[in-house]
């Protein structure tokens, strides 16, 4: 008798499943009110170049090599911002082959990327970053970088995370051949039409 009841329940479940299958499936509503992006960059350390991170020039015997000012932190942030809206990468907007960007102040480029995002109806909710550098000690400069980036992006320093770590002397960054940076950015939809289609 017990087995018969189980069979009845099984049949009922099957019947419900087949009814649900023939019902039209609800159109998936993709929530587009927030977007996330990530960015990464690395630049080589050489002598005779300034070391600029997050728009702050640091005292160091080596600096970062690049077509622009080689501000690796700001570059990672820009790529994360662009990535969040699937707008490509900074190489597309500021190609290193274009003499126009030679020695460019990356903070100015960051402002341009921010305008691009604002024009599309988005703003940064918060961003978080990691700089990987064996030397110099970055801790004393972290707040200056957060302030500089906040000013450029018209945000509060509380919306900007900048963290620093060494690579425990491992790999290229650990051998002080370069400095790299990682960034993640969360964008908020500030357009009137939300969610966007
Ligand atoms: Mg770069």
PDB file of C-alpha atoms and ligand atoms in Angstrom:
ATOM      1  CA  UNK A   1       0.000   0.000   0.000  1.00  0.00           C
ATOM      2  CA  UNK A   2       2.879   2.304   0.965  1.00  0.00           C
ATOM      3  CA  UNK A   3       4.582   1.614  -2.398  1.00  0.00           C
ATOM      4  CA  UNK A   4       1.367   2.466  -4.204  1.00  0.00           C
ATOM      5  CA  UNK A   5       1.198   5.867  -2.444  1.00  0.00           C
ATOM      6  CA  UNK A   6       4.795   6.577  -3.489  1.00  0.00           C
ATOM      7  CA  UNK A   7       3.932   5.704  -7.089  1.00  0.00           C
ATOM      8  CA  UNK A   8       0.933   8.082  -6.970  1.00  0.00           C
ATOM      9  CA  UNK A   9       3.154  10.906  -5.653  1.00  0.00           C
ATOM     10  CA  UNK A  10       5.717  10.166  -8.394  1.00  0.00           C
ATOM     11  CA  UNK A  11       3.040  10.323 -11.062  1.00  0.00           C
ATOM     12  CA  UNK A  12       1.689  13.578  -9.642  1.00  0.00           C
ATOM     13  CA  UNK A  13       5.189  15.149  -9.686  1.00  0.00           C
ATOM     14  CA  UNK A  14       5.658  13.976 -13.298  1.00  0.00           C
ATOM     15  CA  UNK A  15       2.326  15.504 -14.275  1.00  0.00           C
ATOM     16  CA  UNK A  16       3.183  18.842 -12.615  1.00  0.00           C
ATOM     17  CA  UNK A  17       6.594  18.829 -14.339  1.00  0.00           C
ATOM     18  CA  UNK A  18       5.090  18.268 -17.777  1.00  0.00           C
ATOM     19  CA  UNK A  19       2.549  21.051 -17.217  1.00  0.00           C
ATOM     20  CA  UNK A  20       5.338  23.431 -16.147  1.00  0.00           C
ATOM     21  CA  UNK A  21       7.328  22.429 -19.243  1.00  0.00           C
ATOM     22  CA  UNK A  22       4.581  23.457 -21.660  1.00  0.00           C
ATOM     23  CA  UNK A  23       3.989  26.783 -19.879  1.00  0.00           C
ATOM     24  CA  UNK A  24       5.920  29.673 -21.438  1.00  0.00           C
ATOM     25  CA  UNK A  25       9.214  30.213 -19.611  1.00  0.00           C
ATOM     26  CA  UNK A  26       9.541  33.632 -17.991  1.00  0.00           C
ATOM     27  CA  UNK A  27      11.860  35.942 -19.907  1.00  0.00           C
ATOM     28  CA  UNK A  28      15.057  36.231 -17.869  1.00  0.00           C
ATOM     29  CA  UNK A  29      15.322  39.727 -16.441  1.00  0.00           C
ATOM     30  CA  UNK A  30      18.995  40.646 -16.402  1.00  0.00           C
ATOM     31  CA  UNK A  31      19.615  43.138 -13.636  1.00  0.00           C
ATOM     32  CA  UNK A  32      21.767  45.849 -15.210  1.00  0.00           C
ATOM     33  CA  UNK A  33      21.861  48.295 -12.304  1.00  0.00           C
ATOM     34  CA  UNK A  34      25.403  47.353 -11.374  1.00  0.00           C
ATOM     35  CA  UNK A  35      28.405  46.261 -13.406  1.00  0.00           C
ATOM     36  CA  UNK A  36      31.774  44.906 -12.314  1.00  0.00           C
ATOM     37  CA  UNK A  37      35.119  45.196 -14.078  1.00  0.00           C
ATOM     38  CA  UNK A  38      38.654  44.077 -13.416  1.00  0.00           C
ATOM     39  CA  UNK A  39      41.980  45.371 -14.632  1.00  0.00           C
ATOM     40  CA  UNK A  40      45.625  44.344 -14.512  1.00  0.00           C
ATOM     41  CA  UNK A  41      48.832  46.040 -15.611  1.00  0.00           C
ATOM     42  CA  UNK A  42      52.571  45.623 -15.227  1.00  0.00           C
ATOM     43  CA  UNK A  43      55.449  47.945 -16.102  1.00  0.00           C
ATOM     44  CA  UNK A  44      59.178  47.408 -16.071  1.00  0.00           C
ATOM     45  CA  UNK A  45      61.364  49.167 -13.471  1.00  0.00           C
ATOM     46  CA  UNK A  46      64.324  51.026 -14.943  1.00  0.00           C
ATOM     47  CA  UNK A  47      66.695  53.784 -13.863  1.00  0.00           C
ATOM     48  CA  UNK A  48      66.222  57.341 -15.075  1.00  0.00           C
ATOM     49  CA  UNK A  49      62.417  57.298 -14.885  1.00  0.00           C
ATOM     50  CA  UNK A  50      60.071  58.718 -12.227  1.00  0.00           C
ATOM     51  CA  UNK A  51      58.046  56.292 -10.122  1.00  0.00           C
ATOM     52  CA  UNK A  52      54.399  57.386 -10.251  1.00  0.00           C
ATOM     53  CA  UNK A  53      51.666  55.303  -8.629  1.00  0.00           C
ATOM     54  CA  UNK A  54      48.063  56.464  -8.355  1.00  0.00           C
ATOM     55  CA  UNK A  55      49.139  59.918  -9.506  1.00  0.00           C
ATOM     56  CA  UNK A  56      51.685  60.248  -6.688  1.00  0.00           C
ATOM     57  CA  UNK A  57      55.398  60.540  -7.451  1.00  0.00           C
ATOM     58  CA  UNK A  58      57.515  58.464  -5.053  1.00  0.00           C
ATOM     59  CA  UNK A  59      61.163  58.772  -4.115  1.00  0.00           C
ATOM     60  CA  UNK A  60      62.966  55.733  -5.557  1.00  0.00           C
ATOM     61  CA  UNK A  61      66.138  55.026  -7.527  1.00  0.00           C
ATOM     62  CA  UNK A  62      64.060  53.262 -10.209  1.00  0.00           C
ATOM     63  CA  UNK A  63      60.957  54.297 -12.109  1.00  0.00           C
ATOM     64  CA  UNK A  64      58.438  52.647 -14.395  1.00  0.00           C
ATOM     65  CA  UNK A  65      59.089  52.411 -18.121  1.00  0.00           C
ATOM     66  CA  UNK A  66      56.244  53.145 -20.517  1.00  0.00           C
ATOM     67  CA  UNK A  67      54.941  55.322 -23.298  1.00  0.00           C
ATOM     68  CA  UNK A  68      52.907  57.442 -20.863  1.00  0.00           C
ATOM     69  CA  UNK A  69      54.018  58.163 -17.297  1.00  0.00           C
ATOM     70  CA  UNK A  70      53.610  54.372 -16.781  1.00  0.00           C
ATOM     71  CA  UNK A  71      51.378  54.781 -13.716  1.00  0.00           C
ATOM     72  CA  UNK A  72      50.586  51.086 -13.448  1.00  0.00           C
ATOM     73  CA  UNK A  73      47.934  51.522 -10.725  1.00  0.00           C
ATOM     74  CA  UNK A  74      45.957  54.127 -12.666  1.00  0.00           C
ATOM     75  CA  UNK A  75      46.201  51.972 -15.806  1.00  0.00           C
ATOM     76  CA  UNK A  76      44.727  48.942 -14.003  1.00  0.00           C
ATOM     77  CA  UNK A  77      41.869  51.115 -12.689  1.00  0.00           C
ATOM     78  CA  UNK A  78      41.089  52.487 -16.165  1.00  0.00           C
ATOM     79  CA  UNK A  79      40.984  48.972 -17.621  1.00  0.00           C
ATOM     80  CA  UNK A  80      38.621  47.859 -14.850  1.00  0.00           C
ATOM     81  CA  UNK A  81      36.316  50.832 -15.537  1.00  0.00           C
ATOM     82  CA  UNK A  82      36.272  50.148 -19.272  1.00  0.00           C
ATOM     83  CA  UNK A  83      35.863  46.424 -18.687  1.00  0.00           C
ATOM     84  CA  UNK A  84      32.797  46.986 -16.511  1.00  0.00           C
ATOM     85  CA  UNK A  85      30.960  48.442 -19.524  1.00  0.00           C
ATOM     86  CA  UNK A  86      32.615  46.115 -22.073  1.00  0.00           C
ATOM     87  CA  UNK A  87      34.245  49.137 -23.710  1.00  0.00           C
ATOM     88  CA  UNK A  88      37.577  47.481 -24.478  1.00  0.00           C
ATOM     89  CA  UNK A  89      40.887  48.476 -22.912  1.00  0.00           C
ATOM     90  CA  UNK A  90      43.067  51.556 -22.534  1.00  0.00           C
ATOM     91  CA  UNK A  91      45.270  50.459 -25.454  1.00  0.00           C
ATOM     92  CA  UNK A  92      42.270  51.095 -27.693  1.00  0.00           C
ATOM     93  CA  UNK A  93      41.684  54.654 -26.447  1.00  0.00           C
ATOM     94  CA  UNK A  94      45.296  55.690 -25.798  1.00  0.00           C
ATOM     95  CA  UNK A  95      47.443  53.540 -28.138  1.00  0.00           C
ATOM     96  CA  UNK A  96      51.153  53.482 -27.254  1.00  0.00           C
ATOM     97  CA  UNK A  97      51.858  53.892 -30.978  1.00  0.00           C
ATOM     98  CA  UNK A  98      50.306  57.385 -30.896  1.00  0.00           C
ATOM     99  CA  UNK A  99      52.874  60.099 -30.140  1.00  0.00           C
ATOM    100  CA  UNK A 100      50.042  62.135 -28.641  1.00  0.00           C
ATOM    101  CA  UNK A 101      50.163  60.000 -25.481  1.00  0.00           C
ATOM    102  CA  UNK A 102      53.946  60.099 -25.032  1.00  0.00           C
ATOM    103  CA  UNK A 103      54.671  60.996 -21.408  1.00  0.00           C
ATOM    104  CA  UNK A 104      50.941  61.437 -20.773  1.00  0.00           C
ATOM    105  CA  UNK A 105      49.762  62.099 -17.217  1.00  0.00           C
ATOM    106  CA  UNK A 106      47.711  58.981 -16.511  1.00  0.00           C
ATOM    107  CA  UNK A 107      45.482  60.911 -14.086  1.00  0.00           C
ATOM    108  CA  UNK A 108      44.326  63.011 -17.059  1.00  0.00           C
ATOM    109  CA  UNK A 109      43.593  59.814 -18.999  1.00  0.00           C
ATOM    110  CA  UNK A 110      41.680  58.516 -15.969  1.00  0.00           C
ATOM    111  CA  UNK A 111      39.500  61.628 -16.007  1.00  0.00           C
ATOM    112  CA  UNK A 112      38.730  60.967 -19.682  1.00  0.00           C
ATOM    113  CA  UNK A 113      37.735  57.371 -18.960  1.00  0.00           C
ATOM    114  CA  UNK A 114      35.551  58.588 -16.092  1.00  0.00           C
ATOM    115  CA  UNK A 115      33.774  61.014 -18.459  1.00  0.00           C
ATOM    116  CA  UNK A 116      33.183  58.143 -20.865  1.00  0.00           C
ATOM    117  CA  UNK A 117      31.436  56.208 -18.099  1.00  0.00           C
ATOM    118  CA  UNK A 118      29.445  59.170 -16.769  1.00  0.00           C
ATOM    119  CA  UNK A 119      28.304  60.022 -20.327  1.00  0.00           C
ATOM    120  CA  UNK A 120      26.842  56.515 -20.563  1.00  0.00           C
ATOM    121  CA  UNK A 121      24.896  56.977 -17.318  1.00  0.00           C
ATOM    122  CA  UNK A 122      27.199  55.192 -14.891  1.00  0.00           C
ATOM    123  CA  UNK A 123      29.301  56.117 -11.907  1.00  0.00           C
ATOM    124  CA  UNK A 124      31.781  54.287  -9.726  1.00  0.00           C
ATOM    125  CA  UNK A 125      30.295  52.801  -6.565  1.00  0.00           C
ATOM    126  CA  UNK A 126      33.659  51.754  -5.257  1.00  0.00           C
ATOM    127  CA  UNK A 127      36.940  50.404  -6.485  1.00  0.00           C
ATOM    128  CA  UNK A 128      39.602  48.245  -4.901  1.00  0.00           C
ATOM    129  CA  UNK A 129      43.185  47.721  -5.944  1.00  0.00           C
ATOM    130  CA  UNK A 130      46.392  45.865  -5.104  1.00  0.00           C
ATOM    131  CA  UNK A 131      49.883  47.032  -6.008  1.00  0.00           C
ATOM    132  CA  UNK A 132      52.582  44.362  -6.050  1.00  0.00           C
ATOM    133  CA  UNK A 133      55.986  45.915  -5.415  1.00  0.00           C
ATOM    134  CA  UNK A 134      59.017  44.702  -3.499  1.00  0.00           C
ATOM    135  CA  UNK A 135      60.258  48.249  -2.921  1.00  0.00           C
ATOM    136  CA  UNK A 136      59.864  51.097  -2.028  1.00  0.00           C
ATOM    137  CA  UNK A 137      57.645  50.844   1.042  1.00  0.00           C
ATOM    138  CA  UNK A 138      54.229  51.986  -0.188  1.00  0.00           C
ATOM    139  CA  UNK A 139      52.323  52.135   3.087  1.00  0.00           C
ATOM    140  CA  UNK A 140      53.251  55.789   3.854  1.00  0.00           C
ATOM    141  CA  UNK A 141      51.889  56.851   0.428  1.00  0.00           C
ATOM    142  CA  UNK A 142      48.636  54.873   0.275  1.00  0.00           C
ATOM    143  CA  UNK A 143      46.404  57.685   1.550  1.00  0.00           C
ATOM    144  CA  UNK A 144      47.966  60.216  -0.813  1.00  0.00           C
ATOM    145  CA  UNK A 145      47.159  57.871  -3.722  1.00  0.00           C
ATOM    146  CA  UNK A 146      43.558  57.413  -2.514  1.00  0.00           C
ATOM    147  CA  UNK A 147      43.141  61.195  -2.210  1.00  0.00           C
ATOM    148  CA  UNK A 148      44.615  61.823  -5.673  1.00  0.00           C
ATOM    149  CA  UNK A 149      42.456  59.159  -7.327  1.00  0.00           C
ATOM    150  CA  UNK A 150      39.345  60.328  -5.451  1.00  0.00           C
ATOM    151  CA  UNK A 151      39.933  63.892  -6.606  1.00  0.00           C
ATOM    152  CA  UNK A 152      40.394  62.799 -10.231  1.00  0.00           C
ATOM    153  CA  UNK A 153      37.286  60.595 -10.160  1.00  0.00           C
ATOM    154  CA  UNK A 154      35.195  63.012  -8.086  1.00  0.00           C
ATOM    155  CA  UNK A 155      34.703  60.382  -5.399  1.00  0.00           C
ATOM    156  CA  UNK A 156      35.355  60.151  -1.677  1.00  0.00           C
ATOM    157  CA  UNK A 157      38.604  58.485  -0.596  1.00  0.00           C
ATOM    158  CA  UNK A 158      36.372  56.000   1.279  1.00  0.00           C
ATOM    159  CA  UNK A 159      35.243  54.688  -2.120  1.00  0.00           C
ATOM    160  CA  UNK A 160      38.814  53.850  -3.107  1.00  0.00           C
ATOM    161  CA  UNK A 161      40.787  50.916  -1.773  1.00  0.00           C
ATOM    162  CA  UNK A 162      44.528  50.861  -2.382  1.00  0.00           C
ATOM    163  CA  UNK A 163      46.475  47.978  -0.916  1.00  0.00           C
ATOM    164  CA  UNK A 164      50.121  47.073  -1.322  1.00  0.00           C
ATOM    165  CA  UNK A 165      51.942  43.796  -1.042  1.00  0.00           C
ATOM    166  CA  UNK A 166      55.360  42.423  -1.892  1.00  0.00           C
ATOM    167  CA  UNK A 167      55.715  39.258  -3.965  1.00  0.00           C
ATOM    168  CA  UNK A 168      57.973  37.636  -1.341  1.00  0.00           C
ATOM    169  CA  UNK A 169      60.916  38.069  -3.772  1.00  0.00           C
ATOM    170  CA  UNK A 170      59.251  35.656  -6.208  1.00  0.00           C
ATOM    171  CA  UNK A 171      58.936  36.180  -9.965  1.00  0.00           C
ATOM    172  CA  UNK A 172      59.505  39.438 -11.882  1.00  0.00           C
ATOM    173  CA  UNK A 173      57.928  41.751  -9.303  1.00  0.00           C
ATOM    174  CA  UNK A 174      59.775  39.941  -6.513  1.00  0.00           C
ATOM    175  CA  UNK A 175      63.087  40.456  -8.341  1.00  0.00           C
ATOM    176  CA  UNK A 176      62.211  44.176  -8.667  1.00  0.00           C
ATOM    177  CA  UNK A 177      62.105  43.947 -12.452  1.00  0.00           C
ATOM    178  CA  UNK A 178      58.707  45.572 -12.448  1.00  0.00           C
ATOM    179  CA  UNK A 179      55.633  46.639 -10.515  1.00  0.00           C
ATOM    180  CA  UNK A 180      52.146  45.353 -11.244  1.00  0.00           C
ATOM    181  CA  UNK A 181      48.665  46.324 -10.119  1.00  0.00           C
ATOM    182  CA  UNK A 182      45.221  44.742 -10.006  1.00  0.00           C
ATOM    183  CA  UNK A 183      41.925  46.623  -9.802  1.00  0.00           C
ATOM    184  CA  UNK A 184      38.237  45.817  -9.518  1.00  0.00           C
ATOM    185  CA  UNK A 185      35.574  48.461 -10.021  1.00  0.00           C
ATOM    186  CA  UNK A 186      31.847  48.403  -9.288  1.00  0.00           C
ATOM    187  CA  UNK A 187      29.727  50.725 -11.427  1.00  0.00           C
ATOM    188  CA  UNK A 188      26.259  51.967 -10.508  1.00  0.00           C
ATOM    189  CA  UNK A 189      23.592  52.875 -13.041  1.00  0.00           C
ATOM    190  CA  UNK A 190      22.687  56.530 -12.524  1.00  0.00           C
ATOM    191  CA  UNK A 191      20.704  56.899 -15.739  1.00  0.00           C
ATOM    192  CA  UNK A 192      16.974  57.705 -15.574  1.00  0.00           C
ATOM    193  CA  UNK A 193      16.051  54.491 -17.381  1.00  0.00           C
ATOM    194  CA  UNK A 194      16.993  51.739 -15.019  1.00  0.00           C
ATOM    195  CA  UNK A 195      17.269  48.808 -15.585  1.00  0.00           C
ATOM    196  CA  UNK A 196      18.625  49.399 -19.105  1.00  0.00           C
ATOM    197  CA  UNK A 197      17.726  47.038 -21.931  1.00  0.00           C
TER     198      UNK A 197
HETATM  199 MG1  LIG B   1      50.157  50.303 -18.631  1.00  0.00          MG
END
